[in-house]
XYZ file of C-alpha atoms in Angstrom:
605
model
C 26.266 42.308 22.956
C 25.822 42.999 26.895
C 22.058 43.527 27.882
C 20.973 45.759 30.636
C 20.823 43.064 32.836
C 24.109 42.277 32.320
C 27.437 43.750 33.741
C 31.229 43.427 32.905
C 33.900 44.617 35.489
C 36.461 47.351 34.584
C 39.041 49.268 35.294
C 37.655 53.024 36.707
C 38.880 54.976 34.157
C 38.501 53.038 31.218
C 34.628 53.111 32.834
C 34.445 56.619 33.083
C 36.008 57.220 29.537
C 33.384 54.320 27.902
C 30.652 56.136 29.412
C 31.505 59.224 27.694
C 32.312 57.843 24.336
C 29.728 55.465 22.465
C 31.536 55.556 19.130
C 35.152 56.288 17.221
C 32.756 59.227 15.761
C 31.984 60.760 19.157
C 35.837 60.081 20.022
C 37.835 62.214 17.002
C 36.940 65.816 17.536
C 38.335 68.427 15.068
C 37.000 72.062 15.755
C 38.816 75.170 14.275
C 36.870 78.322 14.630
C 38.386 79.950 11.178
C 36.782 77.496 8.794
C 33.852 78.400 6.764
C 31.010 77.489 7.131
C 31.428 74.808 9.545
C 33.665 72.357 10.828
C 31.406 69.267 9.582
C 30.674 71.124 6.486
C 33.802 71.981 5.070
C 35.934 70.078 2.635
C 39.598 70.115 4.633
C 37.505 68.938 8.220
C 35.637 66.584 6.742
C 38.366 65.011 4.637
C 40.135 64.869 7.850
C 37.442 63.692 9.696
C 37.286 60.561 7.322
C 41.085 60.106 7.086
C 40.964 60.282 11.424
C 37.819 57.424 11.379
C 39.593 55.260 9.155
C 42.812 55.624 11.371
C 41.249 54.729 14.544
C 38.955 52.047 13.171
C 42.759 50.056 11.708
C 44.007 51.123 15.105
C 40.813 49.233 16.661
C 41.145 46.226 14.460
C 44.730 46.099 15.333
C 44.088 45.699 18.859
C 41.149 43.768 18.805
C 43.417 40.969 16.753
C 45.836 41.016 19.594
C 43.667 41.114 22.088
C 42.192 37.659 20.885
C 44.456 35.641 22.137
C 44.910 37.235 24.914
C 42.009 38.152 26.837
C 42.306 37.166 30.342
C 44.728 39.307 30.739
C 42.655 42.272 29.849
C 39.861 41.715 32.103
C 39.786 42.242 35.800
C 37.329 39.578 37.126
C 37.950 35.883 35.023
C 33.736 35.043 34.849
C 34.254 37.666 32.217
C 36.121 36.295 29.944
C 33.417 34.646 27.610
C 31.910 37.952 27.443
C 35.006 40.071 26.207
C 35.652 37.054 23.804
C 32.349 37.904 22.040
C 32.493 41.745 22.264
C 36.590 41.367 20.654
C 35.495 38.525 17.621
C 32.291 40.492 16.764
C 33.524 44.111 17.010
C 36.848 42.705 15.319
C 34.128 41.141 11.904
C 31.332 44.522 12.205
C 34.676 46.346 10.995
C 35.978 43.666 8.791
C 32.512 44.252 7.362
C 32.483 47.826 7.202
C 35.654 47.641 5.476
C 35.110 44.863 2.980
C 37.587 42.779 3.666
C 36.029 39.347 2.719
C 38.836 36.955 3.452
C 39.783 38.145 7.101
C 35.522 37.838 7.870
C 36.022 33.809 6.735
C 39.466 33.560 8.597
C 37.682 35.037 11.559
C 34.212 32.808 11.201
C 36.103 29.978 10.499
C 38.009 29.943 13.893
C 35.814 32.076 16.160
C 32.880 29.718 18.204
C 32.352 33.577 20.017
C 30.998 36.013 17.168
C 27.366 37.203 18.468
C 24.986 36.356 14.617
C 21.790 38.667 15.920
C 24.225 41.654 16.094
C 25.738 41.596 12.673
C 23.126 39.773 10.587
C 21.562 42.620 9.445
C 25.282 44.191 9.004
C 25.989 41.335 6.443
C 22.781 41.676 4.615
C 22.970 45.161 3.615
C 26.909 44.777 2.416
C 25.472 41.270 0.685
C 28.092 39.377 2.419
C 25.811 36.153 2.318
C 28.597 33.318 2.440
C 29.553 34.510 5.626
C 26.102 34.753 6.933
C 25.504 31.478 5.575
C 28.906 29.973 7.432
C 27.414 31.210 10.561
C 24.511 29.676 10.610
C 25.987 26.722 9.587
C 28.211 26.833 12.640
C 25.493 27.245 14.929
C 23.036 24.998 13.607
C 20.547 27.377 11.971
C 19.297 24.800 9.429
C 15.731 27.632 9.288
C 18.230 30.621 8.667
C 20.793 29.054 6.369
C 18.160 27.810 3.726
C 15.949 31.125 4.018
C 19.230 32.355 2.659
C 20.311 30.033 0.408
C 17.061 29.876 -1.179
C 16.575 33.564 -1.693
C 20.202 33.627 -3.790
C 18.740 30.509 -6.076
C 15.887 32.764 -6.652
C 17.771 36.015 -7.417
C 16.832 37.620 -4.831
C 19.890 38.341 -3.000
C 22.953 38.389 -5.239
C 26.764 37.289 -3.526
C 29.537 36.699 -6.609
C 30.887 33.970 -3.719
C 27.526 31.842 -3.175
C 27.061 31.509 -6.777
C 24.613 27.681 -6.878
C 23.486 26.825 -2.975
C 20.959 24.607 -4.848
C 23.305 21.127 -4.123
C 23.767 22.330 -0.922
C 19.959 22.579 -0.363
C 19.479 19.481 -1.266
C 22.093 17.900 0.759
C 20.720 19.672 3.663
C 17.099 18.836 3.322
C 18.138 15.103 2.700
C 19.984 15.191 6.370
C 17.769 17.371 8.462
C 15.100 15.752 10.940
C 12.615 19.000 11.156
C 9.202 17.966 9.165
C 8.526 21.833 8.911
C 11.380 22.272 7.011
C 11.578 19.515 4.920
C 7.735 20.054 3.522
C 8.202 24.020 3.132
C 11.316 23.379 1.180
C 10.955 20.611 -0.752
C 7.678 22.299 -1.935
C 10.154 25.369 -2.943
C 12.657 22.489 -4.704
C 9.519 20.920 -6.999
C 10.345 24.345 -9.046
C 13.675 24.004 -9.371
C 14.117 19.919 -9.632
C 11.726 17.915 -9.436
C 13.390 15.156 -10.017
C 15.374 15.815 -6.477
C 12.669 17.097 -4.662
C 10.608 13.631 -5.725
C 13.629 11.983 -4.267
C 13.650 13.855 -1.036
C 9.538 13.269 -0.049
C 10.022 9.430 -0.767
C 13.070 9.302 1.289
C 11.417 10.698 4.152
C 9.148 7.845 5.201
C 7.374 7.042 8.460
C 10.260 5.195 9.836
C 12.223 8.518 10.569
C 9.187 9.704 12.621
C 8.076 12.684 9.542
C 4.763 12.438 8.595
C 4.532 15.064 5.913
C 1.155 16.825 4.551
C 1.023 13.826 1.054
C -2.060 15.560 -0.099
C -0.114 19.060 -0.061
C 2.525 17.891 -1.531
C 1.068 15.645 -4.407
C -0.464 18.923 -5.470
C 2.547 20.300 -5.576
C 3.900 17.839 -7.539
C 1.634 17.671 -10.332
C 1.044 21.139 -10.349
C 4.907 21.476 -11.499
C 5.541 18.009 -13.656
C 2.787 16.058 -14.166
C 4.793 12.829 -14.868
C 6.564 13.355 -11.322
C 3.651 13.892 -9.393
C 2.377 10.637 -11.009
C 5.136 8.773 -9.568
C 5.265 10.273 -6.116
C 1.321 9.207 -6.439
C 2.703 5.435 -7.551
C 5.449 5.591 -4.159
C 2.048 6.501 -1.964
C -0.175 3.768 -2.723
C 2.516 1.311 -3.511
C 5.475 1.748 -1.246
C 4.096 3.710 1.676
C 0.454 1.642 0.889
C -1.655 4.766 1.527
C -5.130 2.980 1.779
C -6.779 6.194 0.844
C -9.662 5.098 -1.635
C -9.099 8.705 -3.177
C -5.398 8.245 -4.010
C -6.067 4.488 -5.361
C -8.592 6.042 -7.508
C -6.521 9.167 -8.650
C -4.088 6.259 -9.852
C -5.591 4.252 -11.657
C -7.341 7.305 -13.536
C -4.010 8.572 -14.165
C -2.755 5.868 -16.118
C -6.115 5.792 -18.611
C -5.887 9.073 -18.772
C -1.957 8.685 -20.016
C -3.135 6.464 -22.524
C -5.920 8.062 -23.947
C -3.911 10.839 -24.305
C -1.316 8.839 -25.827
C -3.856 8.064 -28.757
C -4.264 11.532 -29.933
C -0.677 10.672 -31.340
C -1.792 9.016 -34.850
C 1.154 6.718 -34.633
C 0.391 5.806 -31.315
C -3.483 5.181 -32.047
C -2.131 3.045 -35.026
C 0.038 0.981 -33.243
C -2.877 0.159 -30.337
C -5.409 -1.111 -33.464
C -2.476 -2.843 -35.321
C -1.654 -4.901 -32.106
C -5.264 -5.604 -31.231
C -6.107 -6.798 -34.974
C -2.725 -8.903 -35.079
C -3.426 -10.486 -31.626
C -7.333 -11.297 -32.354
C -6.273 -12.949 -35.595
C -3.204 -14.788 -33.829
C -5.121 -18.103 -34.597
C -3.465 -18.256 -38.112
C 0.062 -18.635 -36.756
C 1.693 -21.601 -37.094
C 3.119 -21.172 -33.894
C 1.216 -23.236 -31.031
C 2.232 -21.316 -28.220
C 1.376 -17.792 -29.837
C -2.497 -19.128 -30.291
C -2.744 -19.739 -26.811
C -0.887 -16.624 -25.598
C -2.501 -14.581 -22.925
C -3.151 -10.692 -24.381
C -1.671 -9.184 -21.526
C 2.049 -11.665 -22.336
C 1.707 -10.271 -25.625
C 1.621 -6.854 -24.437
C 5.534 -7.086 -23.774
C 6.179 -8.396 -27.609
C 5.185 -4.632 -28.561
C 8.217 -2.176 -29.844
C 5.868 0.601 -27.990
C 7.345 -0.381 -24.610
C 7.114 2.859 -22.661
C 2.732 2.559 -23.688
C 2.759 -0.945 -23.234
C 4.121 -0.694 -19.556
C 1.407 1.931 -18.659
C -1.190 -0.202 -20.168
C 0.523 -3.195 -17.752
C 0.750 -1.184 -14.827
C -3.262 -0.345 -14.905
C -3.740 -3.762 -15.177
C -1.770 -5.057 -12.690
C -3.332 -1.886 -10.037
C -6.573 -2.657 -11.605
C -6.734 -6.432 -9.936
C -4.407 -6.519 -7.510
C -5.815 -2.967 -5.452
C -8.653 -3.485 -3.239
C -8.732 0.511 -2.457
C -9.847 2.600 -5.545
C -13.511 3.535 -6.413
C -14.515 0.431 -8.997
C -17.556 2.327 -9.932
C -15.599 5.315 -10.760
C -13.156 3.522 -12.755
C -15.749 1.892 -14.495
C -17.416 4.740 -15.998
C -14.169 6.039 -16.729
C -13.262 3.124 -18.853
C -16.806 2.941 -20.470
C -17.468 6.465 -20.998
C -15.483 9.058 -22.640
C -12.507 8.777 -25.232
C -11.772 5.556 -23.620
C -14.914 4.218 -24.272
C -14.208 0.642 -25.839
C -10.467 0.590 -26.154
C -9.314 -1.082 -23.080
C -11.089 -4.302 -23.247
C -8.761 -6.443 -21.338
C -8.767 -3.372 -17.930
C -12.258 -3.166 -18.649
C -12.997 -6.983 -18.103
C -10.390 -6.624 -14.803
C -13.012 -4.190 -13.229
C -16.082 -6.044 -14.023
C -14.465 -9.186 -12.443
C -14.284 -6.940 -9.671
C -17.546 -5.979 -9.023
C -19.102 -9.683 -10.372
C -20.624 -8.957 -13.099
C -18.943 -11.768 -14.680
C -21.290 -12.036 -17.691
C -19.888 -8.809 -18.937
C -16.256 -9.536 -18.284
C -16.442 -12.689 -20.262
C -17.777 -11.154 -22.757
C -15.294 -8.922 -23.344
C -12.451 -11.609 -23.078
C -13.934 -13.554 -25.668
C -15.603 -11.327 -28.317
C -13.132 -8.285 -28.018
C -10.202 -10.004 -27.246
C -10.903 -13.668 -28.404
C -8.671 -14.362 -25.191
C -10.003 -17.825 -24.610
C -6.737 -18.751 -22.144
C -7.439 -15.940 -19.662
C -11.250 -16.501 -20.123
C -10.741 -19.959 -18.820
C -8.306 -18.927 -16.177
C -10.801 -16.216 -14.809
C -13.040 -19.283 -14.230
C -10.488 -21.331 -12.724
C -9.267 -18.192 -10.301
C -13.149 -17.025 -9.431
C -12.917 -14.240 -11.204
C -9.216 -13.122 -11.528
C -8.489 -11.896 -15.017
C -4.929 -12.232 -14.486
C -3.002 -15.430 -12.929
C -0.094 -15.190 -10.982
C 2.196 -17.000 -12.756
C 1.520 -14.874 -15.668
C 1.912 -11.759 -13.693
C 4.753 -12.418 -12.277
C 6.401 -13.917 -15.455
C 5.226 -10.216 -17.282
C 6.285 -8.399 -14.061
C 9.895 -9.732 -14.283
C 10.034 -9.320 -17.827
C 8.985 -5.649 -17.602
C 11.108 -4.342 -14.406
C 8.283 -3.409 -12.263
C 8.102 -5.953 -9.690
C 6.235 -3.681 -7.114
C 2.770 -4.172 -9.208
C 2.924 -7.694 -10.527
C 3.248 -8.483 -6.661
C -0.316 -6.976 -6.666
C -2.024 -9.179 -7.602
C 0.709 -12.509 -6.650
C 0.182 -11.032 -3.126
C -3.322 -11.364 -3.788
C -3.738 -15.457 -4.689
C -5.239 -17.883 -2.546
C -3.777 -17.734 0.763
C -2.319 -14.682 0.610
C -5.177 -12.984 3.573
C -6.890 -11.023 0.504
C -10.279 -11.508 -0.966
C -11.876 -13.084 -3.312
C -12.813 -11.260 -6.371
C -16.264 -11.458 -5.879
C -15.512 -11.210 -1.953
C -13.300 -7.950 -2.988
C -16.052 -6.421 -5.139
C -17.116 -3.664 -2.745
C -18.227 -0.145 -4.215
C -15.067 1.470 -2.627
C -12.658 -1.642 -3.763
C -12.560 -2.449 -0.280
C -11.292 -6.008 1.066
C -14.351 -7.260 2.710
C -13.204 -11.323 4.053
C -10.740 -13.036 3.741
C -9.473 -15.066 0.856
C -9.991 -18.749 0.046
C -8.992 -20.930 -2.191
C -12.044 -20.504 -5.079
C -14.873 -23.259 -4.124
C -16.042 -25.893 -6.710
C -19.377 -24.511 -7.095
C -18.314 -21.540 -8.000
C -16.020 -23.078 -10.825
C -19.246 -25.024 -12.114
C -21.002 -21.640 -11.969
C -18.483 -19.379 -13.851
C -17.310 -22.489 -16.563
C -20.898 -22.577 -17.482
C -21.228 -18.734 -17.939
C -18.363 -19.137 -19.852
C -19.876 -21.830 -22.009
C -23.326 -19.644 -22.840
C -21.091 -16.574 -23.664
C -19.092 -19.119 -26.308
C -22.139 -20.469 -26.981
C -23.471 -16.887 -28.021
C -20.548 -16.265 -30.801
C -22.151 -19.067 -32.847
C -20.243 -20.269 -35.280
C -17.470 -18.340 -34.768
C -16.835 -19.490 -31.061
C -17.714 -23.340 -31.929
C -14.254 -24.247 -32.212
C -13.603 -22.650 -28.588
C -16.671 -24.009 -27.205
C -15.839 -27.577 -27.831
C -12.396 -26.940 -26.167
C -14.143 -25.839 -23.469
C -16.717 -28.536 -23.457
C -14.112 -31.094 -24.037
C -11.792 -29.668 -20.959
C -14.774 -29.327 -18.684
C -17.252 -32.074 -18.980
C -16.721 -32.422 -15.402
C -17.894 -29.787 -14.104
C -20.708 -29.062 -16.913
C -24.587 -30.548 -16.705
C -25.454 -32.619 -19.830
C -28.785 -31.328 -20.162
C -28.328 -28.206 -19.783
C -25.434 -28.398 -22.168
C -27.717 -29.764 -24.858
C -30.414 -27.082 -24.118
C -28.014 -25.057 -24.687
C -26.574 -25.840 -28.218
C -27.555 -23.954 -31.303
C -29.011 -26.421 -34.195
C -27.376 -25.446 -36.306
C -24.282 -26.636 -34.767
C -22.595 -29.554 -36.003
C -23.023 -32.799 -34.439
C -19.165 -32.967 -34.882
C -18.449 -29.926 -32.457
C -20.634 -32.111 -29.513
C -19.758 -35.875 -30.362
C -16.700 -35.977 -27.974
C -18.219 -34.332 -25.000
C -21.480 -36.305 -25.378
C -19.869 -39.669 -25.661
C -17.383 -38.945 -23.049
C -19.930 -37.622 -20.701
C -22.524 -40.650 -21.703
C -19.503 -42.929 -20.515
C -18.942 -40.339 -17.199
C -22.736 -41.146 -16.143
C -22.761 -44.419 -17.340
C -19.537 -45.300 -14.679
C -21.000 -43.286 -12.599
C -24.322 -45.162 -11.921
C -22.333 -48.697 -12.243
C -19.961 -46.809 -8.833
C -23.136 -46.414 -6.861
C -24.610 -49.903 -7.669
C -21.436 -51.317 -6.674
C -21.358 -48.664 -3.439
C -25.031 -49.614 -2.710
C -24.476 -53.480 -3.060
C -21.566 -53.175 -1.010
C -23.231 -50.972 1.823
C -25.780 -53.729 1.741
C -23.778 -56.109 2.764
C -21.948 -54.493 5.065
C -25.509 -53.985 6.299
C -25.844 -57.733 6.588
C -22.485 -58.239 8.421
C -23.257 -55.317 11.138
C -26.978 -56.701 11.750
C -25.707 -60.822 12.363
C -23.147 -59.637 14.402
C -25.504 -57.148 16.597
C -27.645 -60.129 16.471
C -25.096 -62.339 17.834
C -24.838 -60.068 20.555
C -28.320 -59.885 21.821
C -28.328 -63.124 21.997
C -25.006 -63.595 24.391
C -26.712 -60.934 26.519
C -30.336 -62.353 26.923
C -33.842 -60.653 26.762
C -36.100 -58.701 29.355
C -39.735 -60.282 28.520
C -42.656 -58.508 29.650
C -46.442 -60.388 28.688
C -49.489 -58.702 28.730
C -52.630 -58.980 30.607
C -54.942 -61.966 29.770
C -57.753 -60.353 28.183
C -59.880 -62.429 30.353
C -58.594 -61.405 33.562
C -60.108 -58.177 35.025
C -57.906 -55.277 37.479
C -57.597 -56.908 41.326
C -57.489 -60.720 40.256
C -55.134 -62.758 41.141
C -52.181 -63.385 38.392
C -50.779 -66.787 37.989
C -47.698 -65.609 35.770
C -46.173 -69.053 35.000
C -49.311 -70.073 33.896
C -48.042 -70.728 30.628
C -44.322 -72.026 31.409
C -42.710 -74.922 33.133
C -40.870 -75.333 36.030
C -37.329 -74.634 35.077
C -38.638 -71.296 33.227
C -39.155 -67.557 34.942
C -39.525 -64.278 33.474
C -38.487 -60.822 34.897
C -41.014 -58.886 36.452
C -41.326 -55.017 37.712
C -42.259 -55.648 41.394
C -43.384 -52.505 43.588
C -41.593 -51.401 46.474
C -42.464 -49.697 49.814
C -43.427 -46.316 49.800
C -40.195 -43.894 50.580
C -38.186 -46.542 49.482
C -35.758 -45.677 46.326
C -36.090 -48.883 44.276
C -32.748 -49.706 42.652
C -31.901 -50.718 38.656
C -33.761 -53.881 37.465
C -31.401 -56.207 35.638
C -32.852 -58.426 32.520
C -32.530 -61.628 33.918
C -31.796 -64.313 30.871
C -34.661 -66.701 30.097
C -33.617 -70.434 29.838
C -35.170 -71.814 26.990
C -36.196 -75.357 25.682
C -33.538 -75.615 23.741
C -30.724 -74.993 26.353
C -30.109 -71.621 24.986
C -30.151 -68.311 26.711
C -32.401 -65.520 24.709
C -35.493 -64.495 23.380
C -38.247 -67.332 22.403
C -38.892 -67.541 18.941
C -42.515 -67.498 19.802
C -42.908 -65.234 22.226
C -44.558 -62.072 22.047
C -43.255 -58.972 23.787
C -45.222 -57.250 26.101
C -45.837 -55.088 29.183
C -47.119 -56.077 32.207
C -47.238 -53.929 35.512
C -47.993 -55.588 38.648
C -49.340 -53.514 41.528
């Protein structure tokens, strides 16, 4: 408690006597030359000896408790007084220690701010006296200390009847404290105990407290102990905290498909998936309107399977609205593998993705016989999903966080395109704009071969399409296009309508071209009219008889009252000046250019 380099003023004899005495032990002496074999050895001495320690140790602790409250009076110079306070309160608990006396060490922790921890630490340890360890290090701030101890009693390693379940207390504690150290190495320790919690502490501690935690470390962690939990503090890093790490965008999405495929080795589960796809793919027999237009992924929340369906919702929803995960390596997870053919609907998403809109089309119409969100993916550019419908299905389904995916990601919104977006690493590469008409045209007749393919079985859809579209679809190579063996019934709207299109059509521009015509007219009289206010500049040529160095007799041909304007050349060094057109007064009384005149050039020198 006092160093070497420290010193504490007393009175000379009690100096004297402390220097001769270091314990009670070296203090009680009992010698008695008579008893066999040795003082220290035999029974009466050393019975003594232990009845003598005990009495001076209760004769210690009884002045050491009045001494408390009185120690200035006990020391000769006052700067000492904070050091005899700590000596009294931590001599006074070593022998509450040594003596077992529980509730006198909490009385005494409770209301001491003076007991010295390093010096009885190890003293509590070895009697397992852990609640009042722990109380002291809660009273001076040892967050380090207090859950080294707390944890080690969760874990059985160090047993005290009074600190029977610290683990709330951990908890509570790792929820308040600022120290990143502590919360990572901990909360790593609390994934085996609850996850549940210890999920709850690493999302809580976010960048805006200043702790940046080790996520990869501790997403290990997580899944290492509970799968399901590790999945979700996966979900809070890409979604919440927005983690752009390609790997953990990719480690999501392969997540969920790998959820569901696993899902399928249930043989209710894999009943229920081919149930719902045959009932949805044969919806066209409902009597129900709405149902026959009904995009799959709103009929996904119809199924009594909600906890699958809401994985399967989820994917899609990360699937188009993240630009970070690895398309290619989702792709070939879809395709290949147990999941090979099952997820038509994601699979289309991802192809979107990358462009290859051929394929995704496909799948929309011949898997799913989704003609609604095959015509919406033309209308959005390649967007499987629409906004309204995600956020409709989002709401529905409680998980607003991914259904603003991909509403975050509509026109206007500073994301991509889906083509623009289509990067191997699912990287935004531009900005997004509203989808251009040309590429509308493009993807509605992609859309149209791909119908157009299913023969007979898609005519019905194709002349929706053709009928909804005309606009934007070329006659000929509509008709190129068209099996024979199609009805003439299936084509007779959209040819008619589009015959009357082109026919209105050419009648606008031979209206637009007459009219420009005469507005033609109009603009020439009146720049006409114009000239003529402003007069002419007439230059003649040479007479063809008249050779270079003859005289020129330029009125040769006009009266008196007529001139003409002529370039005349001035003095060397002399800057000659603008020449004005100077009007020409003609027979008539009219100022412009003669009817029979010629224009030409004529330089005199």
């Amino acid at each position: 408690m006092i160093t070497a380099s420290e010193e504490l003023s007393v009175f000379a004899g009690v100096a004297d006597q402390a220097r001769a005495f270091d314990s009670i032990d070296a203090i009680i002496r009992n010698y008695h030359p008579h008893i066999k074999p040795s003082v220290e050895e035999a029974t009466p001495t050393a019975e003594l000896r232990r009845v003598l320690n005990m009495t001076a140790r209760d004769m210690l602790a009884s002045f050491l408790k009045k001494s408390r409250d009185n120690v200035p009076s006990l020391v000769v110079d006052p700067l000492d007084v904070p050091k005899v306070q700590k000596m009294v309160d931590t001599t006074l608990l070593k022998l509450y220690i040594e003596e077992n006396q529980t509730p006198q060490m909490m009385a005494l922790v409770n209301m001491s701010e003076n007991v010295v921890v390093t010096e009885v630490e190890a003293l509590l340890i070895e009697h397992h006296k852990f609640t009042v360890l722990s109380k002291l290090y809660e009273k001076k701030g040892d967050e380090s200390k207090l859950l080294e101890i707390w944890t080690k009693v969760v874990d059985g390693e160090w047993k005290d009847p009074a600190l029977a379940n610290p683990l709330p207390r951990i908890k509570d504690l790792l929820m308040e404290t600022k120290d990143r150290v502590l919360v990572q190495r901990y909360g790593i320790w609390l994934i085996r105990h609850d996850p549940e919690a210890s999920l709850k502490l690493f999302t809580a501690k976010d960048s805006k407290r200043g702790m940046k935690l080790d996520e990869n470390l501790i997403l290990r962690a997580l899944r290492a102990a509970d799968a399901e939990v590790g999945e979700r503090y996966l979900e809070h890093l890409v979604l919440v905290r927005r983690n752009p790490e390609p790997a953990l965008s990719t480690q999501l999405a392969k997540c969920y498909i790998d959820r569901l495929v696993s899902s399928l080795e249930d043989p209710e589960v894999s009943e229920m998936w081919k149930e719902a796809l045959a009932t949805y793919t044969t919806r066209g027999a409902f009597t129900d309107p709405s149902l026959a237009s009904l995009p799959f992924l709103s009929y996904l929340t119809r199924l009594t399977d909600r906890q699958h369906a809401l994985t399967r919702i989820k994917l899609a929803f990360f699937l188009q609205g993240s630009n970070n995960y690895d398309l290619e390596a989702i792709r070939n997870h879809l395709e290949d593998g147990p999941s090979k053919g099952l997820f038509p609907l994601e699979t289309a998403i991802v192809y979107g993705r990358i462009g290859n809109h051929d394929e995704a089309l496909s799948l929309l119409v011949h898997s799913l016989k989704d003609s609604t969100t095959a015509e919406a993916y033309c209308t959005l550019g390649g967007d499987v999903i629409p906004p309204k419908v995600a956020s409709a299905v989002a709401q529905q389904m409680g998980i607003e966080p991914w259904g603003q995916l991909v509403t975050a990601s509509s026109p206007g919104s500073g994301f991509g395109t889906a083509a623009a977006r289509g990067t191997t690493a699912g990287r935004s590469t531009s900005i997004r704009a509203p989808v251009s008409e040309d590429t509308k045209k493009a993807l509605i007749s992609t859309l149209m071969r791909v119908y157009m393919k299913g023969g007979n079985n898609t005519a019905h859809e194709t002349a929706q399409l053709l009928n909804a579209q005309a606009i934007n679809l070329d006659v000929v190579d509509v008709l190129d296009s068209v099996p024979s063996t199609w009805s003439l019934n299936v084509m007779s709207s959209f040819v008619s309508r589009s015959l009357r299109r082109t026919l209105h059509d050419r009648q606008e521009g031979l209206l637009i071209k007459a009219i420009a015509s005469a507005q033609n007219l109009d603009v020439s009289d009146m720049a006409h009219e114009a000239m003529r206010e402003e007069g002419a500049m007439v230059e003649e040529a040479l007479d063809s008889g008249t050779e270079a160095g003859d005289d020129l007799n330029e009125k040769q041909h006009f009266g008196e009252d007529e001139y003409i304007s002529e370039k005349i050349p001035f003095p060397e060094n002399e800057t000659p000046s603008v020449v004005q057109p100077i009007p020409i007064p003609l027979r008539d009384g009219r100022n412009g250019i003669p009817g029979s005149l010629e224009s030409s050039r004529s330089t005199l020198r």
